[in-house]
């Protein structure tokens, strides 16, 4: 059983930056496709970013492209989401995800095997 623990959320002004971390246990992060999703009040859960288990290819939601960066440190078994130029629309609970099977083609769907508890990100104007 893979366990994922997010950290790094908080309150930040628009235009600022935050770095989210996801510590994984129960298996090497290198063997899983990893992703970040978010859910704002009154909205459906949406894909933010993902990194493939096969070759490290990355995918981003169009709304965050150029502002967010997903990365992995396999030695630390940790996944990161660097968020720059934050907007009020980025306010949400952010969830770290992991899946053994997902590929680049299926990375954007929300049926990952493992989910973290989430960390709140609030962006003020």
GROMACS .gro file of C-alpha atoms in nm:
model
  125
    1UNK     CA    1   0.000   0.000   0.000
    2UNK     CA    2   0.145   0.330  -0.112
    3UNK     CA    3   0.109   0.621   0.125
    4UNK     CA    4   0.134   0.980   0.009
    5UNK     CA    5   0.171   1.282   0.236
    6UNK     CA    6   0.148   1.634   0.096
    7UNK     CA    7   0.296   1.944   0.252
    8UNK     CA    8   0.378   2.301   0.159
    9UNK     CA    9   0.034   2.450   0.118
   10UNK     CA   10  -0.068   2.778   0.271
   11UNK     CA   11  -0.181   3.133   0.208
   12UNK     CA   12  -0.003   3.338  -0.056
   13UNK     CA   13  -0.067   3.662  -0.240
   14UNK     CA   14  -0.149   3.663  -0.608
   15UNK     CA   15   0.170   3.658  -0.810
   16UNK     CA   16   0.356   3.470  -0.542
   17UNK     CA   17   0.494   3.118  -0.530
   18UNK     CA   18   0.453   2.797  -0.333
   19UNK     CA   19   0.626   2.462  -0.352
   20UNK     CA   20   0.423   2.155  -0.268
   21UNK     CA   21   0.592   1.831  -0.166
   22UNK     CA   22   0.460   1.477  -0.170
   23UNK     CA   23   0.650   1.217   0.030
   24UNK     CA   24   0.581   0.863  -0.090
   25UNK     CA   25   0.624   0.536   0.095
   26UNK     CA   26   0.549   0.174   0.005
   27UNK     CA   27   0.733   0.179  -0.325
   28UNK     CA   28   0.986   0.377  -0.525
   29UNK     CA   29   0.838   0.684  -0.686
   30UNK     CA   30   1.024   0.593  -1.003
   31UNK     CA   31   0.794   0.292  -1.059
   32UNK     CA   32   0.475   0.500  -1.046
   33UNK     CA   33   0.316   0.760  -1.259
   34UNK     CA   34   0.267   1.054  -1.026
   35UNK     CA   35   0.027   1.341  -1.048
   36UNK     CA   36  -0.130   1.641  -0.884
   37UNK     CA   37  -0.501   1.714  -0.882
   38UNK     CA   38  -0.693   1.994  -0.718
   39UNK     CA   39  -1.047   2.060  -0.608
   40UNK     CA   40  -1.199   2.397  -0.529
   41UNK     CA   41  -1.529   2.443  -0.342
   42UNK     CA   42  -1.822   2.384  -0.573
   43UNK     CA   43  -1.603   2.245  -0.851
   44UNK     CA   44  -1.508   1.902  -0.975
   45UNK     CA   45  -1.166   1.761  -0.911
   46UNK     CA   46  -0.933   1.855  -1.195
   47UNK     CA   47  -0.598   1.745  -1.325
   48UNK     CA   48  -0.308   1.981  -1.265
   49UNK     CA   49   0.015   1.803  -1.358
   50UNK     CA   50   0.160   1.456  -1.401
   51UNK     CA   51   0.491   1.281  -1.460
   52UNK     CA   52   0.514   0.945  -1.636
   53UNK     CA   53   0.660   0.633  -1.477
   54UNK     CA   54   0.815   0.524  -1.805
   55UNK     CA   55   1.027   0.814  -1.922
   56UNK     CA   56   0.949   1.107  -1.695
   57UNK     CA   57   0.740   1.286  -1.955
   58UNK     CA   58   0.529   1.561  -1.806
   59UNK     CA   59   0.177   1.683  -1.870
   60UNK     CA   60   0.011   2.000  -1.747
   61UNK     CA   61  -0.334   2.146  -1.745
   62UNK     CA   62  -0.349   2.432  -1.990
   63UNK     CA   63  -0.446   2.669  -1.710
   64UNK     CA   64  -0.114   2.616  -1.530
   65UNK     CA   65   0.118   2.564  -1.826
   66UNK     CA   66   0.424   2.784  -1.795
   67UNK     CA   67   0.354   2.861  -1.429
   68UNK     CA   68   0.371   2.521  -1.256
   69UNK     CA   69   0.645   2.259  -1.272
   70UNK     CA   70   0.622   1.898  -1.156
   71UNK     CA   71   0.939   1.711  -1.066
   72UNK     CA   72   1.059   1.401  -0.881
   73UNK     CA   73   1.357   1.329  -0.663
   74UNK     CA   74   1.385   0.951  -0.673
   75UNK     CA   75   1.657   0.943  -0.409
   76UNK     CA   76   1.422   1.117  -0.165
   77UNK     CA   77   1.111   0.940  -0.299
   78UNK     CA   78   0.942   1.277  -0.321
   79UNK     CA   79   0.736   1.455  -0.585
   80UNK     CA   80   0.718   1.833  -0.605
   81UNK     CA   81   0.491   2.090  -0.757
   82UNK     CA   82   0.651   2.430  -0.794
   83UNK     CA   83   0.378   2.690  -0.838
   84UNK     CA   84   0.471   3.036  -0.963
   85UNK     CA   85   0.265   3.339  -1.063
   86UNK     CA   86  -0.025   3.214  -0.855
   87UNK     CA   87  -0.375   3.338  -0.927
   88UNK     CA   88  -0.692   3.341  -0.720
   89UNK     CA   89  -0.825   3.071  -0.950
   90UNK     CA   90  -0.553   2.839  -0.819
   91UNK     CA   91  -0.714   2.831  -0.475
   92UNK     CA   92  -0.801   2.467  -0.400
   93UNK     CA   93  -0.708   2.159  -0.206
   94UNK     CA   94  -0.421   1.993  -0.388
   95UNK     CA   95  -0.386   1.616  -0.391
   96UNK     CA   96  -0.086   1.402  -0.474
   97UNK     CA   97  -0.161   1.082  -0.667
   98UNK     CA   98   0.021   0.764  -0.771
   99UNK     CA   99  -0.058   0.478  -1.008
  100UNK     CA  100   0.137   0.172  -1.126
  101UNK     CA  101  -0.030   0.141  -1.465
  102UNK     CA  102  -0.110   0.487  -1.593
  103UNK     CA  103   0.069   0.615  -1.898
  104UNK     CA  104   0.097   0.951  -2.065
  105UNK     CA  105  -0.228   0.883  -2.247
  106UNK     CA  106  -0.429   0.824  -1.929
  107UNK     CA  107  -0.249   1.058  -1.692
  108UNK     CA  108  -0.521   1.323  -1.693
  109UNK     CA  109  -0.803   1.100  -1.567
  110UNK     CA  110  -0.877   1.091  -1.194
  111UNK     CA  111  -0.880   0.713  -1.137
  112UNK     CA  112  -0.540   0.687  -0.970
  113UNK     CA  113  -0.482   0.401  -0.728
  114UNK     CA  114  -0.344   0.612  -0.445
  115UNK     CA  115  -0.427   0.956  -0.310
  116UNK     CA  116  -0.284   1.177  -0.041
  117UNK     CA  117  -0.493   1.364   0.213
  118UNK     CA  118  -0.451   1.696   0.038
  119UNK     CA  119  -0.303   2.032   0.126
  120UNK     CA  120  -0.486   2.364   0.110
  121UNK     CA  121  -0.358   2.639  -0.117
  122UNK     CA  122  -0.524   2.978  -0.084
  123UNK     CA  123  -0.431   3.269  -0.309
  124UNK     CA  124  -0.543   3.616  -0.207
  125UNK     CA  125  -0.581   3.916  -0.435
   0.00000   0.00000   0.00000
